[in-house]
JSON list of C-alpha atoms in Angstrom, two decimals:
[
{"chain": "A", "resi": 1, "resn": "ASN", "atom": "CA", "xyz": [-11.38, 9.08, 12.43]},
{"chain": "A", "resi": 2, "resn": "ASP", "atom": "CA", "xyz": [-9.77, 7.51, 9.37]},
{"chain": "A", "resi": 3, "resn": "ALA", "atom": "CA", "xyz": [-9.19, 3.88, 10.22]},
{"chain": "A", "resi": 4, "resn": "THR", "atom": "CA", "xyz": [-7.66, 2.72, 6.95]},
{"chain": "A", "resi": 5, "resn": "PHE", "atom": "CA", "xyz": [-4.11, 1.44, 6.89]},
{"chain": "A", "resi": 6, "resn": "ASN", "atom": "CA", "xyz": [-1.68, 4.36, 6.91]},
{"chain": "A", "resi": 7, "resn": "SER", "atom": "CA", "xyz": [-3.93, 7.38, 6.87]},
{"chain": "A", "resi": 8, "resn": "ALA", "atom": "CA", "xyz": [-1.23, 10.04, 6.95]},
{"chain": "A", "resi": 9, "resn": "SER", "atom": "CA", "xyz": [1.99, 9.11, 5.16]},
{"chain": "A", "resi": 10, "resn": "GLN", "atom": "CA", "xyz": [2.53, 11.05, 1.97]},
{"chain": "A", "resi": 11, "resn": "GLY", "atom": "CA", "xyz": [6.07, 10.05, 1.10]},
{"chain": "A", "resi": 12, "resn": "GLY", "atom": "CA", "xyz": [8.19, 12.40, -1.02]},
{"chain": "A", "resi": 13, "resn": "PHE", "atom": "CA", "xyz": [6.34, 12.14, -4.28]},
{"chain": "A", "resi": 14, "resn": "ALA", "atom": "CA", "xyz": [5.52, 15.00, -6.61]},
{"chain": "A", "resi": 15, "resn": "SER", "atom": "CA", "xyz": [2.03, 15.21, -7.99]},
{"chain": "A", "resi": 16, "resn": "VAL", "atom": "CA", "xyz": [1.47, 13.16, -11.12]},
{"chain": "A", "resi": 17, "resn": "SER", "atom": "CA", "xyz": [1.72, 15.16, -14.31]},
{"chain": "A", "resi": 18, "resn": "ASN", "atom": "CA", "xyz": [0.98, 14.30, -17.95]},
{"chain": "A", "resi": 19, "resn": "ASP", "atom": "CA", "xyz": [4.49, 13.05, -18.69]},
{"chain": "A", "resi": 20, "resn": "VAL", "atom": "CA", "xyz": [4.16, 10.06, -16.39]},
{"chain": "A", "resi": 21, "resn": "PRO", "atom": "CA", "xyz": [6.74, 7.38, -17.24]},
{"chain": "A", "resi": 22, "resn": "PHE", "atom": "CA", "xyz": [5.37, 3.99, -18.11]},
{"chain": "A", "resi": 23, "resn": "ASN", "atom": "CA", "xyz": [8.29, 1.71, -18.89]},
{"chain": "A", "resi": 24, "resn": "LEU", "atom": "CA", "xyz": [7.90, -1.67, -17.26]},
{"chain": "A", "resi": 25, "resn": "PRO", "atom": "CA", "xyz": [10.68, -4.21, -16.77]},
{"chain": "A", "resi": 26, "resn": "ALA", "atom": "CA", "xyz": [10.75, -6.75, -19.62]},
{"chain": "A", "resi": 27, "resn": "ASP", "atom": "CA", "xyz": [9.56, -9.67, -17.48]},
{"chain": "A", "resi": 28, "resn": "PHE", "atom": "CA", "xyz": [6.82, -7.73, -15.65]},
{"chain": "A", "resi": 29, "resn": "ASP", "atom": "CA", "xyz": [3.52, -9.64, -15.40]},
{"chain": "A", "resi": 30, "resn": "LEU", "atom": "CA", "xyz": [0.95, -6.87, -14.96]},
{"chain": "A", "resi": 31, "resn": "THR", "atom": "CA", "xyz": [-2.06, -9.12, -14.29]},
{"chain": "A", "resi": 32, "resn": "ASN", "atom": "CA", "xyz": [-0.25, -11.12, -11.61]},
{"chain": "A", "resi": 33, "resn": "PHE", "atom": "CA", "xyz": [1.21, -7.98, -10.10]},
{"chain": "A", "resi": 34, "resn": "LEU", "atom": "CA", "xyz": [-2.20, -6.29, -9.72]},
{"chain": "A", "resi": 35, "resn": "THR", "atom": "CA", "xyz": [-3.77, -9.47, -8.32]},
{"chain": "A", "resi": 36, "resn": "GLY", "atom": "CA", "xyz": [-0.92, -9.59, -5.80]},
{"chain": "A", "resi": 37, "resn": "ALA", "atom": "CA", "xyz": [-1.31, -5.90, -5.01]},
{"chain": "A", "resi": 38, "resn": "ARG", "atom": "CA", "xyz": [-4.98, -6.35, -4.10]},
{"chain": "A", "resi": 39, "resn": "SER", "atom": "CA", "xyz": [-4.12, -9.35, -1.94]},
{"chain": "A", "resi": 40, "resn": "HIS", "atom": "CA", "xyz": [-1.31, -7.43, -0.21]},
{"chain": "A", "resi": 41, "resn": "TYR", "atom": "CA", "xyz": [-3.60, -4.49, 0.46]},
{"chain": "A", "resi": 42, "resn": "LYS", "atom": "CA", "xyz": [-5.99, -6.79, 2.31]},
{"chain": "A", "resi": 43, "resn": "THR", "atom": "CA", "xyz": [-3.14, -8.53, 4.15]},
{"chain": "A", "resi": 44, "resn": "LEU", "atom": "CA", "xyz": [-1.79, -5.18, 5.30]},
{"chain": "A", "resi": 45, "resn": "GLN", "atom": "CA", "xyz": [-5.20, -3.90, 6.34]},
{"chain": "A", "resi": 46, "resn": "LYS", "atom": "CA", "xyz": [-5.66, -7.03, 8.47]},
{"chain": "A", "resi": 47, "resn": "ALA", "atom": "CA", "xyz": [-2.18, -6.59, 9.98]},
{"chain": "A", "resi": 48, "resn": "TRP", "atom": "CA", "xyz": [-2.98, -2.93, 10.71]},
{"chain": "A", "resi": 49, "resn": "ASN", "atom": "CA", "xyz": [-6.25, -3.91, 12.39]},
{"chain": "A", "resi": 50, "resn": "GLU", "atom": "CA", "xyz": [-4.45, -6.48, 14.56]},
{"chain": "A", "resi": 51, "resn": "ASN", "atom": "CA", "xyz": [-1.41, -4.29, 15.26]},
{"chain": "A", "resi": 52, "resn": "ASP", "atom": "CA", "xyz": [0.77, -6.94, 13.57]},
{"chain": "A", "resi": 53, "resn": "LEU", "atom": "CA", "xyz": [3.81, -4.78, 12.89]},
{"chain": "A", "resi": 54, "resn": "ASP", "atom": "CA", "xyz": [6.01, -7.74, 11.95]},
{"chain": "A", "resi": 55, "resn": "THR", "atom": "CA", "xyz": [3.84, -8.48, 8.92]},
{"chain": "A", "resi": 56, "resn": "ILE", "atom": "CA", "xyz": [3.72, -4.82, 7.91]},
{"chain": "A", "resi": 57, "resn": "GLN", "atom": "CA", "xyz": [7.51, -4.61, 8.13]},
{"chain": "A", "resi": 58, "resn": "GLU", "atom": "CA", "xyz": [7.86, -7.32, 5.45]},
{"chain": "A", "resi": 59, "resn": "TYR", "atom": "CA", "xyz": [6.08, -5.15, 2.87]},
{"chain": "A", "resi": 60, "resn": "VAL", "atom": "CA", "xyz": [7.38, -1.63, 3.43]},
{"chain": "A", "resi": 61, "resn": "SER", "atom": "CA", "xyz": [10.62, 0.34, 3.41]},
{"chain": "A", "resi": 62, "resn": "ILE", "atom": "CA", "xyz": [12.24, 1.02, 6.77]},
{"chain": "A", "resi": 63, "resn": "GLU", "atom": "CA", "xyz": [11.38, 4.73, 6.54]},
{"chain": "A", "resi": 64, "resn": "LEU", "atom": "CA", "xyz": [7.71, 4.03, 5.91]},
{"chain": "A", "resi": 65, "resn": "TYR", "atom": "CA", "xyz": [7.68, 1.34, 8.59]},
{"chain": "A", "resi": 66, "resn": "ASN", "atom": "CA", "xyz": [8.92, 3.81, 11.20]},
{"chain": "A", "resi": 67, "resn": "GLU", "atom": "CA", "xyz": [6.16, 6.28, 10.24]},
{"chain": "A", "resi": 68, "resn": "LEU", "atom": "CA", "xyz": [3.49, 3.57, 10.35]},
{"chain": "A", "resi": 69, "resn": "ARG", "atom": "CA", "xyz": [4.66, 2.21, 13.67]},
{"chain": "A", "resi": 70, "resn": "ALA", "atom": "CA", "xyz": [4.40, 5.69, 15.21]},
{"chain": "A", "resi": 71, "resn": "GLN", "atom": "CA", "xyz": [0.91, 6.19, 13.74]},
{"chain": "A", "resi": 72, "resn": "ARG", "atom": "CA", "xyz": [-0.34, 2.80, 14.91]},
{"chain": "A", "resi": 73, "resn": "LYS", "atom": "CA", "xyz": [0.80, 3.52, 18.49]},
{"chain": "A", "resi": 74, "resn": "GLU", "atom": "CA", "xyz": [-1.72, 6.37, 18.57]},
{"chain": "A", "resi": 75, "resn": "LEU", "atom": "CA", "xyz": [-4.63, 3.99, 17.94]},
{"chain": "A", "resi": 76, "resn": "GLU", "atom": "CA", "xyz": [-6.23, 2.07, 20.77]},
{"chain": "A", "resi": 77, "resn": "GLY", "atom": "CA", "xyz": [-6.37, -1.75, 20.54]},
{"chain": "A", "resi": 78, "resn": "GLU", "atom": "CA", "xyz": [-7.72, -3.64, 17.54]},
{"chain": "A", "resi": 79, "resn": "GLN", "atom": "CA", "xyz": [-9.17, -1.77, 14.61]},
{"chain": "A", "resi": 80, "resn": "HIS", "atom": "CA", "xyz": [-12.14, -3.12, 12.67]},
{"chain": "A", "resi": 81, "resn": "THR", "atom": "CA", "xyz": [-11.67, -1.92, 9.11]},
{"chain": "A", "resi": 82, "resn": "GLU", "atom": "CA", "xyz": [-12.92, -4.44, 6.55]},
{"chain": "A", "resi": 83, "resn": "VAL", "atom": "CA", "xyz": [-12.17, -4.09, 2.84]},
{"chain": "A", "resi": 84, "resn": "MET", "atom": "CA", "xyz": [-15.46, -4.67, 1.01]},
{"chain": "A", "resi": 85, "resn": "PHE", "atom": "CA", "xyz": [-14.15, -4.48, -2.55]},
{"chain": "A", "resi": 86, "resn": "LEU", "atom": "CA", "xyz": [-10.98, -3.24, -4.19]},
{"chain": "A", "resi": 87, "resn": "ASP", "atom": "CA", "xyz": [-9.68, -2.44, -7.68]},
{"chain": "A", "resi": 88, "resn": "ALA", "atom": "CA", "xyz": [-6.03, -1.86, -8.52]},
{"chain": "A", "resi": 89, "resn": "GLU", "atom": "CA", "xyz": [-4.57, -0.07, -11.53]},
{"chain": "A", "resi": 90, "resn": "LEU", "atom": "CA", "xyz": [-0.96, 0.61, -12.47]},
{"chain": "A", "resi": 91, "resn": "VAL", "atom": "CA", "xyz": [-0.58, 4.37, -12.96]},
{"chain": "A", "resi": 92, "resn": "ARG", "atom": "CA", "xyz": [3.19, 4.80, -13.19]},
{"chain": "A", "resi": 93, "resn": "ALA", "atom": "CA", "xyz": [6.23, 2.64, -13.89]},
{"chain": "A", "resi": 94, "resn": "ASP", "atom": "CA", "xyz": [9.88, 3.54, -14.29]},
{"chain": "A", "resi": 95, "resn": "SER", "atom": "CA", "xyz": [13.03, 1.45, -14.39]},
{"chain": "A", "resi": 96, "resn": "THR", "atom": "CA", "xyz": [16.76, 1.97, -14.35]},
{"chain": "A", "resi": 97, "resn": "ALA", "atom": "CA", "xyz": [19.43, -0.71, -14.43]},
{"chain": "A", "resi": 98, "resn": "SER", "atom": "CA", "xyz": [19.33, -0.98, -10.65]},
{"chain": "A", "resi": 99, "resn": "LEU", "atom": "CA", "xyz": [15.83, 0.07, -9.57]},
{"chain": "A", "resi": 100, "resn": "SER", "atom": "CA", "xyz": [12.25, -0.48, -10.69]},
{"chain": "A", "resi": 101, "resn": "GLN", "atom": "CA", "xyz": [9.52, 1.84, -9.38]},
{"chain": "A", "resi": 102, "resn": "VAL", "atom": "CA", "xyz": [5.77, 1.52, -9.84]},
{"chain": "A", "resi": 103, "resn": "SER", "atom": "CA", "xyz": [2.70, 3.29, -8.52]},
{"chain": "A", "resi": 104, "resn": "VAL", "atom": "CA", "xyz": [-0.57, 1.44, -8.00]},
{"chain": "A", "resi": 105, "resn": "LYS", "atom": "CA", "xyz": [-3.89, 3.24, -7.60]},
{"chain": "A", "resi": 106, "resn": "PHE", "atom": "CA", "xyz": [-6.45, 1.51, -5.38]},
{"chain": "A", "resi": 107, "resn": "ASN", "atom": "CA", "xyz": [-10.15, 2.27, -5.53]},
{"chain": "A", "resi": 108, "resn": "GLY", "atom": "CA", "xyz": [-12.73, 0.48, -3.45]},
{"chain": "A", "resi": 109, "resn": "ARG", "atom": "CA", "xyz": [-14.82, 0.63, -0.33]},
{"chain": "A", "resi": 110, "resn": "TYR", "atom": "CA", "xyz": [-14.30, -0.27, 3.31]},
{"chain": "A", "resi": 111, "resn": "ARG", "atom": "CA", "xyz": [-16.45, -0.47, 6.39]},
{"chain": "A", "resi": 112, "resn": "ASP", "atom": "CA", "xyz": [-15.78, -0.28, 10.09]},
{"chain": "A", "resi": 113, "resn": "SER", "atom": "CA", "xyz": [-18.14, -2.75, 11.72]},
{"chain": "A", "resi": 114, "resn": "HIS", "atom": "CA", "xyz": [-17.74, -1.27, 15.21]},
{"chain": "A", "resi": 115, "resn": "GLU", "atom": "CA", "xyz": [-18.31, 2.35, 14.24]},
{"chain": "A", "resi": 116, "resn": "ASP", "atom": "CA", "xyz": [-20.88, 1.48, 11.57]},
{"chain": "A", "resi": 117, "resn": "VAL", "atom": "CA", "xyz": [-19.06, 3.58, 8.99]},
{"chain": "A", "resi": 118, "resn": "GLU", "atom": "CA", "xyz": [-18.54, 2.97, 5.28]},
{"chain": "A", "resi": 119, "resn": "ALA", "atom": "CA", "xyz": [-16.17, 5.01, 3.14]},
{"chain": "A", "resi": 120, "resn": "ASP", "atom": "CA", "xyz": [-14.29, 4.95, -0.15]},
{"chain": "A", "resi": 121, "resn": "ILE", "atom": "CA", "xyz": [-10.76, 3.69, -0.56]},
{"chain": "A", "resi": 122, "resn": "ASN", "atom": "CA", "xyz": [-8.85, 5.98, -2.89]},
{"chain": "A", "resi": 123, "resn": "GLU", "atom": "CA", "xyz": [-5.09, 5.87, -2.55]},
{"chain": "A", "resi": 124, "resn": "VAL", "atom": "CA", "xyz": [-1.86, 5.38, -4.48]},
{"chain": "A", "resi": 125, "resn": "TRP", "atom": "CA", "xyz": [0.94, 3.14, -3.29]},
{"chain": "A", "resi": 126, "resn": "HIS", "atom": "CA", "xyz": [4.50, 3.74, -4.52]},
{"chain": "A", "resi": 127, "resn": "LEU", "atom": "CA", "xyz": [6.67, 0.64, -4.64]},
{"chain": "A", "resi": 128, "resn": "GLU", "atom": "CA", "xyz": [10.31, -0.03, -5.43]},
{"chain": "A", "resi": 129, "resn": "ARG", "atom": "CA", "xyz": [12.31, -3.13, -6.25]},
{"chain": "A", "resi": 130, "resn": "ASP", "atom": "CA", "xyz": [16.09, -3.38, -6.08]},
{"chain": "A", "resi": 131, "resn": "LEU", "atom": "CA", "xyz": [17.10, -4.96, -9.40]},
{"chain": "A", "resi": 132, "resn": "THR", "atom": "CA", "xyz": [20.67, -5.55, -8.26]},
{"chain": "A", "resi": 133, "resn": "GLN", "atom": "CA", "xyz": [19.48, -8.29, -5.88]},
{"chain": "A", "resi": 134, "resn": "THR", "atom": "CA", "xyz": [18.12, -11.61, -7.11]},
{"chain": "A", "resi": 135, "resn": "ASN", "atom": "CA", "xyz": [14.43, -12.06, -6.23]},
{"chain": "A", "resi": 136, "resn": "ALA", "atom": "CA", "xyz": [14.29, -8.80, -4.26]},
{"chain": "A", "resi": 137, "resn": "PRO", "atom": "CA", "xyz": [10.78, -8.03, -3.00]},
{"chain": "A", "resi": 138, "resn": "TRP", "atom": "CA", "xyz": [8.69, -5.05, -4.00]},
{"chain": "A", "resi": 139, "resn": "LEU", "atom": "CA", "xyz": [8.61, -2.67, -1.01]},
{"chain": "A", "resi": 140, "resn": "ILE", "atom": "CA", "xyz": [6.05, 0.06, -0.43]},
{"chain": "A", "resi": 141, "resn": "THR", "atom": "CA", "xyz": [7.91, 3.37, -0.04]},
{"chain": "A", "resi": 142, "resn": "GLY", "atom": "CA", "xyz": [4.99, 5.78, 0.16]},
{"chain": "A", "resi": 143, "resn": "ILE", "atom": "CA", "xyz": [1.21, 5.95, 0.32]},
{"chain": "A", "resi": 144, "resn": "GLU", "atom": "CA", "xyz": [-0.87, 8.88, -0.91]},
{"chain": "A", "resi": 145, "resn": "GLN", "atom": "CA", "xyz": [-4.52, 9.47, -0.14]}
]
């Protein structure tokens, strides 16, 4: 009974090999990005717990949203997963003229207060940003566990 946000979506990502690209956009603020990523993880976990699909939709691609919505329907009522602590690390970055892609690895711990369960958080989020649009948001396109 894995109660963390998005327990099943793999996305279409190949396994990470040694020749992982790491070219960030020129104006990329890594510290701010990782601080934001941790905050967004907690926001999305809360939205998942509360079945707040509107909030989730703001952060993810339409394909991932449709997968998540179907998964969440299978869960009964409110969930009670609480993020205890969380670290974020950038593990991949690639950019073209029109698209920036990054992968963030999260490590941490969560607990479910109702089921009295604690477990590790260990997942990678893949995000993309459309560079052809001014101030386009980063959208989560896949989550690996």
